[in-house]
Amino acid sequence: DQQVKQNSPSLSVQEGRISILNCDYTNSMFDYFLWYKKYPAEGPTFLISISSIKDKNEDGRFTVFLNKSAKHLSLHIVPSQPGDSAVYFCLFSAGGTSYGKLTFGQGTILTVHP
Amino acid sequence: EAGVAQSPRYKIIEKRQSVAFWCNPISGHATLYWYQQILGQGPKLLIQFQNNGVVDDSQLPKDRFSAERLKGVDSTLKIQPAKLEDSAVYLCASSRTGRLNEKLFFGSGTQLSVL
């Protein structure tokens, strides 16, 4: 039962352009959403999060959008930089206040070309 | 601030052998997690500790996997005996109290290959 799907295994973008990463989910109990990024040989690191009471959250070049009716989560990076090249995971939490029930997406490999 | 430390970085074993991984979370972090990431998939929670107590081990294959956090600080994850499908990266993570409004910090992981 795949509750979360990151449809694009990889994404290639030119430096300065917008990167858009997407996740779809089926579990309507998810109420907290996060994005983590992972560089090779390192653990995932926190990027940005959003709760279900919001539809948008910004932090510098990173914006997360939540469309609850469509059960769709997206991450926009503007402008994209070569240092953004990494694997990006969407994470979903259901009905709790702790991280224990996190469901990860499969990951999208973002490559930003100079 | 030191991050989450994991060792070894890589491990290659034959099936039916035993293996152990070690994790030292960030100092003062009460909550510790072990995740399994199989190639091409997102990490899956194996077990969650709060101090030295188990909060959730519902997805831990208890016939072969065990984990402990005896003094509420560092933790070990053991597989005995290993199977081919256990080949994965094992990630340890910690947070101060486990609540969602705090960041979850991951170690670099241990890459296990079972031959």
PDB file of C-alpha atoms in Angstrom:
ATOM      1  CA  ASP A   1       0.000   0.000   0.000  1.00  0.00           C
ATOM      2  CA  GLN A   2       1.982   2.947  -1.312  1.00  0.00           C
ATOM      3  CA  GLN A   3       0.680   5.998   0.506  1.00  0.00           C
ATOM      4  CA  VAL A   4       3.211   8.419  -0.945  1.00  0.00           C
ATOM      5  CA  LYS A   5       4.547   8.772  -4.450  1.00  0.00           C
ATOM      6  CA  GLN A   6       7.317  10.993  -5.780  1.00  0.00           C
ATOM      7  CA  ASN A   7       6.581  10.624  -9.463  1.00  0.00           C
ATOM      8  CA  SER A   8       9.872  11.869 -10.853  1.00  0.00           C
ATOM      9  CA  PRO A   9      12.930   9.805  -9.911  1.00  0.00           C
ATOM     10  CA  SER A  10      15.121  12.555 -11.355  1.00  0.00           C
ATOM     11  CA  LEU A  11      14.962  16.183 -12.468  1.00  0.00           C
ATOM     12  CA  SER A  12      17.500  18.237 -14.405  1.00  0.00           C
ATOM     13  CA  VAL A  13      17.387  22.048 -14.302  1.00  0.00           C
ATOM     14  CA  GLN A  14      19.560  24.901 -15.537  1.00  0.00           C
ATOM     15  CA  GLU A  15      21.133  27.194 -12.956  1.00  0.00           C
ATOM     16  CA  GLY A  16      18.932  30.215 -12.248  1.00  0.00           C
ATOM     17  CA  ARG A  17      15.735  28.478 -13.329  1.00  0.00           C
ATOM     18  CA  ILE A  18      12.964  27.138 -11.120  1.00  0.00           C
ATOM     19  CA  SER A  19      13.052  23.563  -9.795  1.00  0.00           C
ATOM     20  CA  ILE A  20       9.692  22.001  -8.979  1.00  0.00           C
ATOM     21  CA  LEU A  21       9.560  18.739  -7.082  1.00  0.00           C
ATOM     22  CA  ASN A  22       6.274  16.948  -6.503  1.00  0.00           C
ATOM     23  CA  CYS A  23       4.732  14.370  -4.204  1.00  0.00           C
ATOM     24  CA  ASP A  24       1.263  12.847  -4.232  1.00  0.00           C
ATOM     25  CA  TYR A  25      -0.300  11.070  -1.285  1.00  0.00           C
ATOM     26  CA  THR A  26      -3.405   9.073  -0.552  1.00  0.00           C
ATOM     27  CA  ASN A  27      -3.617   9.051   3.251  1.00  0.00           C
ATOM     28  CA  SER A  28      -5.994  11.831   4.301  1.00  0.00           C
ATOM     29  CA  MET A  29      -4.718  11.496   7.879  1.00  0.00           C
ATOM     30  CA  PHE A  30      -1.394  13.160   6.984  1.00  0.00           C
ATOM     31  CA  ASP A  31      -1.335  16.545   8.691  1.00  0.00           C
ATOM     32  CA  TYR A  32       2.311  17.608   8.710  1.00  0.00           C
ATOM     33  CA  PHE A  33       4.581  17.660   5.687  1.00  0.00           C
ATOM     34  CA  LEU A  34       8.332  18.077   5.367  1.00  0.00           C
ATOM     35  CA  TRP A  35      11.056  18.182   2.762  1.00  0.00           C
ATOM     36  CA  TYR A  36      14.537  16.846   3.438  1.00  0.00           C
ATOM     37  CA  LYS A  37      17.512  16.835   1.113  1.00  0.00           C
ATOM     38  CA  LYS A  38      20.373  14.376   1.021  1.00  0.00           C
ATOM     39  CA  TYR A  39      23.866  14.776  -0.379  1.00  0.00           C
ATOM     40  CA  PRO A  40      25.909  11.653  -1.248  1.00  0.00           C
ATOM     41  CA  ALA A  41      27.493   9.955   1.770  1.00  0.00           C
ATOM     42  CA  GLU A  42      25.541  12.188   4.162  1.00  0.00           C
ATOM     43  CA  GLY A  43      22.317  11.784   6.081  1.00  0.00           C
ATOM     44  CA  PRO A  44      19.155  13.668   5.059  1.00  0.00           C
ATOM     45  CA  THR A  45      18.906  17.230   6.372  1.00  0.00           C
ATOM     46  CA  PHE A  46      15.808  19.307   7.079  1.00  0.00           C
ATOM     47  CA  LEU A  47      14.805  21.810   4.414  1.00  0.00           C
ATOM     48  CA  ILE A  48      11.295  23.125   5.034  1.00  0.00           C
ATOM     49  CA  SER A  49       7.960  22.012   6.482  1.00  0.00           C
ATOM     50  CA  ILE A  50       4.276  22.894   6.410  1.00  0.00           C
ATOM     51  CA  SER A  51       1.277  21.961   8.515  1.00  0.00           C
ATOM     52  CA  SER A  52      -2.112  21.059   7.096  1.00  0.00           C
ATOM     53  CA  ILE A  53      -3.628  24.360   8.223  1.00  0.00           C
ATOM     54  CA  LYS A  54      -1.485  26.219   5.674  1.00  0.00           C
ATOM     55  CA  ASP A  55      -1.170  25.986   1.913  1.00  0.00           C
ATOM     56  CA  LYS A  56       2.185  27.723   1.506  1.00  0.00           C
ATOM     57  CA  ASN A  57       5.386  28.240   3.444  1.00  0.00           C
ATOM     58  CA  GLU A  58       8.479  30.123   2.312  1.00  0.00           C
ATOM     59  CA  ASP A  59      12.058  30.105   3.466  1.00  0.00           C
ATOM     60  CA  GLY A  60      14.403  32.058   1.234  1.00  0.00           C
ATOM     61  CA  ARG A  61      14.664  30.361  -2.146  1.00  0.00           C
ATOM     62  CA  PHE A  62      12.506  27.451  -1.008  1.00  0.00           C
ATOM     63  CA  THR A  63       8.697  27.411  -1.025  1.00  0.00           C
ATOM     64  CA  VAL A  64       6.504  24.455  -0.120  1.00  0.00           C
ATOM     65  CA  PHE A  65       2.937  24.280  -1.434  1.00  0.00           C
ATOM     66  CA  LEU A  66       0.221  22.026  -0.076  1.00  0.00           C
ATOM     67  CA  ASN A  67      -2.964  21.274  -1.999  1.00  0.00           C
ATOM     68  CA  LYS A  68      -5.036  19.222   0.439  1.00  0.00           C
ATOM     69  CA  SER A  69      -7.966  18.643  -1.899  1.00  0.00           C
ATOM     70  CA  ALA A  70      -5.658  17.215  -4.548  1.00  0.00           C
ATOM     71  CA  LYS A  71      -3.427  15.542  -1.919  1.00  0.00           C
ATOM     72  CA  HIS A  72      -0.424  17.113  -3.575  1.00  0.00           C
ATOM     73  CA  LEU A  73       2.749  18.544  -2.070  1.00  0.00           C
ATOM     74  CA  SER A  74       5.355  20.459  -4.019  1.00  0.00           C
ATOM     75  CA  LEU A  75       8.674  22.185  -3.428  1.00  0.00           C
ATOM     76  CA  HIS A  76       9.790  25.154  -5.519  1.00  0.00           C
ATOM     77  CA  ILE A  77      13.413  26.260  -5.576  1.00  0.00           C
ATOM     78  CA  VAL A  78      13.968  29.679  -7.145  1.00  0.00           C
ATOM     79  CA  PRO A  79      16.557  30.372  -8.393  1.00  0.00           C
ATOM     80  CA  SER A  80      18.164  26.952  -8.550  1.00  0.00           C
ATOM     81  CA  GLN A  81      21.881  26.731  -7.796  1.00  0.00           C
ATOM     82  CA  PRO A  82      24.394  23.936  -8.525  1.00  0.00           C
ATOM     83  CA  GLY A  83      24.742  23.391  -4.765  1.00  0.00           C
ATOM     84  CA  ASP A  84      21.078  22.373  -4.695  1.00  0.00           C
ATOM     85  CA  SER A  85      21.970  19.189  -6.575  1.00  0.00           C
ATOM     86  CA  ALA A  86      20.934  16.421  -4.153  1.00  0.00           C
ATOM     87  CA  VAL A  87      18.241  13.839  -3.486  1.00  0.00           C
ATOM     88  CA  TYR A  88      15.022  15.389  -2.172  1.00  0.00           C
ATOM     89  CA  PHE A  89      12.565  13.449  -0.009  1.00  0.00           C
ATOM     90  CA  CYS A  90       9.035  14.434   0.917  1.00  0.00           C
ATOM     91  CA  LEU A  91       7.976  13.247   4.367  1.00  0.00           C
ATOM     92  CA  PHE A  92       4.486  12.888   5.760  1.00  0.00           C
ATOM     93  CA  SER A  93       3.275  12.632   9.358  1.00  0.00           C
ATOM     94  CA  ALA A  94      -0.155  11.378  10.344  1.00  0.00           C
ATOM     95  CA  GLY A  95      -2.180  12.478  13.318  1.00  0.00           C
ATOM     96  CA  GLY A  96       0.588  12.677  15.852  1.00  0.00           C
ATOM     97  CA  THR A  97       2.949  15.193  17.329  1.00  0.00           C
ATOM     98  CA  SER A  98       6.092  13.112  16.965  1.00  0.00           C
ATOM     99  CA  TYR A  99       8.325  11.967  14.123  1.00  0.00           C
ATOM    100  CA  GLY A 100       7.798   8.284  14.737  1.00  0.00           C
ATOM    101  CA  LYS A 101       5.092   7.759  12.129  1.00  0.00           C
ATOM    102  CA  LEU A 102       6.853   9.520   9.278  1.00  0.00           C
ATOM    103  CA  THR A 103       6.294   8.158   5.787  1.00  0.00           C
ATOM    104  CA  PHE A 104       9.007   8.981   3.267  1.00  0.00           C
ATOM    105  CA  GLY A 105       8.654   9.432  -0.464  1.00  0.00           C
ATOM    106  CA  GLN A 106      10.995   7.522  -2.756  1.00  0.00           C
ATOM    107  CA  GLY A 107      13.209  10.524  -3.434  1.00  0.00           C
ATOM    108  CA  THR A 108      13.917  12.723  -6.479  1.00  0.00           C
ATOM    109  CA  ILE A 109      17.464  13.281  -7.702  1.00  0.00           C
ATOM    110  CA  LEU A 110      17.808  16.963  -8.607  1.00  0.00           C
ATOM    111  CA  THR A 111      20.699  18.019 -10.823  1.00  0.00           C
ATOM    112  CA  VAL A 112      21.271  21.736 -11.373  1.00  0.00           C
ATOM    113  CA  HIS A 113      23.587  22.450 -14.303  1.00  0.00           C
ATOM    114  CA  PRO A 114      25.803  25.574 -14.298  1.00  0.00           C
TER     115      PRO A 114
ATOM    116  CA  GLU B   1      27.462  21.015  17.710  1.00  0.00           C
ATOM    117  CA  ALA B   2      28.426  17.431  16.869  1.00  0.00           C
ATOM    118  CA  GLY B   3      25.991  15.566  14.665  1.00  0.00           C
ATOM    119  CA  VAL B   4      24.602  12.050  14.837  1.00  0.00           C
ATOM    120  CA  ALA B   5      27.510   9.609  14.650  1.00  0.00           C
ATOM    121  CA  GLN B   6      27.173   6.185  13.070  1.00  0.00           C
ATOM    122  CA  SER B   7      29.623   3.346  12.559  1.00  0.00           C
ATOM    123  CA  PRO B   8      30.738   1.473  10.628  1.00  0.00           C
ATOM    124  CA  ARG B   9      30.288   3.417   7.413  1.00  0.00           C
ATOM    125  CA  TYR B  10      30.207   0.273   5.272  1.00  0.00           C
ATOM    126  CA  LYS B  11      29.781  -3.394   6.061  1.00  0.00           C
ATOM    127  CA  ILE B  12      29.876  -6.429   3.782  1.00  0.00           C
ATOM    128  CA  ILE B  13      28.808  -9.803   5.155  1.00  0.00           C
ATOM    129  CA  GLU B  14      27.584 -13.123   3.879  1.00  0.00           C
ATOM    130  CA  LYS B  15      24.010 -14.258   4.413  1.00  0.00           C
ATOM    131  CA  ARG B  16      23.334 -15.951   7.737  1.00  0.00           C
ATOM    132  CA  GLN B  17      26.125 -13.955   9.403  1.00  0.00           C
ATOM    133  CA  SER B  18      25.480 -11.452  12.183  1.00  0.00           C
ATOM    134  CA  VAL B  19      26.133  -7.723  12.087  1.00  0.00           C
ATOM    135  CA  ALA B  20      25.800  -4.787  14.482  1.00  0.00           C
ATOM    136  CA  PHE B  21      25.547  -1.068  13.880  1.00  0.00           C
ATOM    137  CA  TRP B  22      26.225   1.686  16.371  1.00  0.00           C
ATOM    138  CA  CYS B  23      24.674   5.142  16.733  1.00  0.00           C
ATOM    139  CA  ASN B  24      25.549   8.034  19.015  1.00  0.00           C
ATOM    140  CA  PRO B  25      22.843  10.722  18.829  1.00  0.00           C
ATOM    141  CA  ILE B  26      23.290  14.431  19.410  1.00  0.00           C
ATOM    142  CA  SER B  27      23.959  15.148  23.077  1.00  0.00           C
ATOM    143  CA  GLY B  28      20.767  15.746  25.018  1.00  0.00           C
ATOM    144  CA  HIS B  29      18.486  14.226  22.400  1.00  0.00           C
ATOM    145  CA  ALA B  30      15.968  11.964  24.087  1.00  0.00           C
ATOM    146  CA  THR B  31      14.462  10.472  20.940  1.00  0.00           C
ATOM    147  CA  LEU B  32      16.400   8.090  18.709  1.00  0.00           C
ATOM    148  CA  TYR B  33      15.242   6.342  15.539  1.00  0.00           C
ATOM    149  CA  TRP B  34      16.586   3.609  13.297  1.00  0.00           C
ATOM    150  CA  TYR B  35      15.503   3.679   9.650  1.00  0.00           C
ATOM    151  CA  GLN B  36      16.136   1.193   6.845  1.00  0.00           C
ATOM    152  CA  GLN B  37      16.545   2.582   3.324  1.00  0.00           C
ATOM    153  CA  ILE B  38      16.497   0.028   0.546  1.00  0.00           C
ATOM    154  CA  LEU B  39      17.892   1.210  -2.792  1.00  0.00           C
ATOM    155  CA  GLY B  40      15.302   3.240  -4.718  1.00  0.00           C
ATOM    156  CA  GLN B  41      12.964   3.601  -1.748  1.00  0.00           C
ATOM    157  CA  GLY B  42      12.464   6.114   1.019  1.00  0.00           C
ATOM    158  CA  PRO B  43      13.662   5.331   4.543  1.00  0.00           C
ATOM    159  CA  LYS B  44      11.357   3.120   6.610  1.00  0.00           C
ATOM    160  CA  LEU B  45      11.171   3.374  10.394  1.00  0.00           C
ATOM    161  CA  LEU B  46      12.394   0.261  12.204  1.00  0.00           C
ATOM    162  CA  ILE B  47      12.312   1.386  15.821  1.00  0.00           C
ATOM    163  CA  GLN B  48      11.901   4.522  17.912  1.00  0.00           C
ATOM    164  CA  PHE B  49      13.330   5.036  21.397  1.00  0.00           C
ATOM    165  CA  GLN B  50      12.410   7.681  23.939  1.00  0.00           C
ATOM    166  CA  ASN B  51      15.376   7.737  26.321  1.00  0.00           C
ATOM    167  CA  ASN B  52      15.971   4.012  26.915  1.00  0.00           C
ATOM    168  CA  GLY B  53      12.392   2.897  26.313  1.00  0.00           C
ATOM    169  CA  VAL B  54      10.919   1.589  23.053  1.00  0.00           C
ATOM    170  CA  VAL B  55       8.087   3.761  21.694  1.00  0.00           C
ATOM    171  CA  ASP B  56       7.443   1.985  18.407  1.00  0.00           C
ATOM    172  CA  ASP B  57       8.958  -1.204  16.990  1.00  0.00           C
ATOM    173  CA  SER B  58       5.969  -2.313  14.932  1.00  0.00           C
ATOM    174  CA  GLN B  59       7.997  -2.512  11.708  1.00  0.00           C
ATOM    175  CA  LEU B  60      11.059  -4.211  13.191  1.00  0.00           C
ATOM    176  CA  PRO B  61      11.445  -7.845  11.999  1.00  0.00           C
ATOM    177  CA  LYS B  62      11.888  -9.142  15.515  1.00  0.00           C
ATOM    178  CA  ASP B  63      12.810 -12.661  14.459  1.00  0.00           C
ATOM    179  CA  ARG B  64      16.169 -11.357  13.248  1.00  0.00           C
ATOM    180  CA  PHE B  65      16.515  -7.702  14.210  1.00  0.00           C
ATOM    181  CA  SER B  66      17.115  -6.342  17.701  1.00  0.00           C
ATOM    182  CA  ALA B  67      17.979  -2.914  19.034  1.00  0.00           C
ATOM    183  CA  GLU B  68      18.843  -1.502  22.394  1.00  0.00           C
ATOM    184  CA  ARG B  69      19.577   1.832  24.013  1.00  0.00           C
ATOM    185  CA  LEU B  70      20.547   0.765  27.486  1.00  0.00           C
ATOM    186  CA  LYS B  71      21.656   4.056  29.029  1.00  0.00           C
ATOM    187  CA  GLY B  72      19.385   6.273  26.981  1.00  0.00           C
ATOM    188  CA  VAL B  73      22.275   7.628  24.946  1.00  0.00           C
ATOM    189  CA  ASP B  74      23.909   5.537  22.221  1.00  0.00           C
ATOM    190  CA  SER B  75      22.194   2.633  20.542  1.00  0.00           C
ATOM    191  CA  THR B  76      23.021  -0.571  18.698  1.00  0.00           C
ATOM    192  CA  LEU B  77      21.023  -2.316  15.982  1.00  0.00           C
ATOM    193  CA  LYS B  78      21.766  -5.988  15.358  1.00  0.00           C
ATOM    194  CA  ILE B  79      20.775  -8.382  12.594  1.00  0.00           C
ATOM    195  CA  GLN B  80      21.129 -12.092  13.289  1.00  0.00           C
ATOM    196  CA  PRO B  81      21.096 -13.911  10.919  1.00  0.00           C
ATOM    197  CA  ALA B  82      21.258 -11.576   7.924  1.00  0.00           C
ATOM    198  CA  LYS B  83      19.365 -12.215   4.702  1.00  0.00           C
ATOM    199  CA  LEU B  84      20.046 -10.921   1.201  1.00  0.00           C
ATOM    200  CA  GLU B  85      17.048  -8.572   1.436  1.00  0.00           C
ATOM    201  CA  ASP B  86      18.614  -6.825   4.430  1.00  0.00           C
ATOM    202  CA  SER B  87      21.034  -5.080   2.057  1.00  0.00           C
ATOM    203  CA  ALA B  88      20.256  -1.402   2.647  1.00  0.00           C
ATOM    204  CA  VAL B  89      21.470   1.791   4.259  1.00  0.00           C
ATOM    205  CA  TYR B  90      20.657   1.907   7.968  1.00  0.00           C
ATOM    206  CA  LEU B  91      20.105   5.449   9.152  1.00  0.00           C
ATOM    207  CA  CYS B  92      20.052   6.644  12.727  1.00  0.00           C
ATOM    208  CA  ALA B  93      18.278   9.872  13.601  1.00  0.00           C
ATOM    209  CA  SER B  94      17.655  11.857  16.760  1.00  0.00           C
ATOM    210  CA  SER B  95      15.622  14.785  17.976  1.00  0.00           C
ATOM    211  CA  ARG B  96      15.502  16.624  21.268  1.00  0.00           C
ATOM    212  CA  THR B  97      12.089  15.423  22.389  1.00  0.00           C
ATOM    213  CA  GLY B  98      10.612  13.873  19.232  1.00  0.00           C
ATOM    214  CA  ARG B  99       8.045  16.579  18.639  1.00  0.00           C
ATOM    215  CA  LEU B 100       7.396  17.720  15.063  1.00  0.00           C
ATOM    216  CA  ASN B 101       8.270  21.369  15.739  1.00  0.00           C
ATOM    217  CA  GLU B 102      11.886  20.318  16.337  1.00  0.00           C
ATOM    218  CA  LYS B 103      14.324  19.250  13.674  1.00  0.00           C
ATOM    219  CA  LEU B 104      15.099  15.610  13.083  1.00  0.00           C
ATOM    220  CA  PHE B 105      18.836  15.049  12.571  1.00  0.00           C
ATOM    221  CA  PHE B 106      20.191  12.069  10.634  1.00  0.00           C
ATOM    222  CA  GLY B 107      23.551  10.346  10.708  1.00  0.00           C
ATOM    223  CA  SER B 108      25.416   9.450   7.509  1.00  0.00           C
ATOM    224  CA  GLY B 109      24.209   5.875   7.705  1.00  0.00           C
ATOM    225  CA  THR B 110      25.752   2.413   7.517  1.00  0.00           C
ATOM    226  CA  GLN B 111      25.629   0.778   4.097  1.00  0.00           C
ATOM    227  CA  LEU B 112      25.147  -2.969   4.492  1.00  0.00           C
ATOM    228  CA  SER B 113      25.718  -5.423   1.676  1.00  0.00           C
ATOM    229  CA  VAL B 114      24.666  -9.024   2.280  1.00  0.00           C
ATOM    230  CA  LEU B 115      26.193 -11.457  -0.238  1.00  0.00           C
TER     231      LEU B 115
END
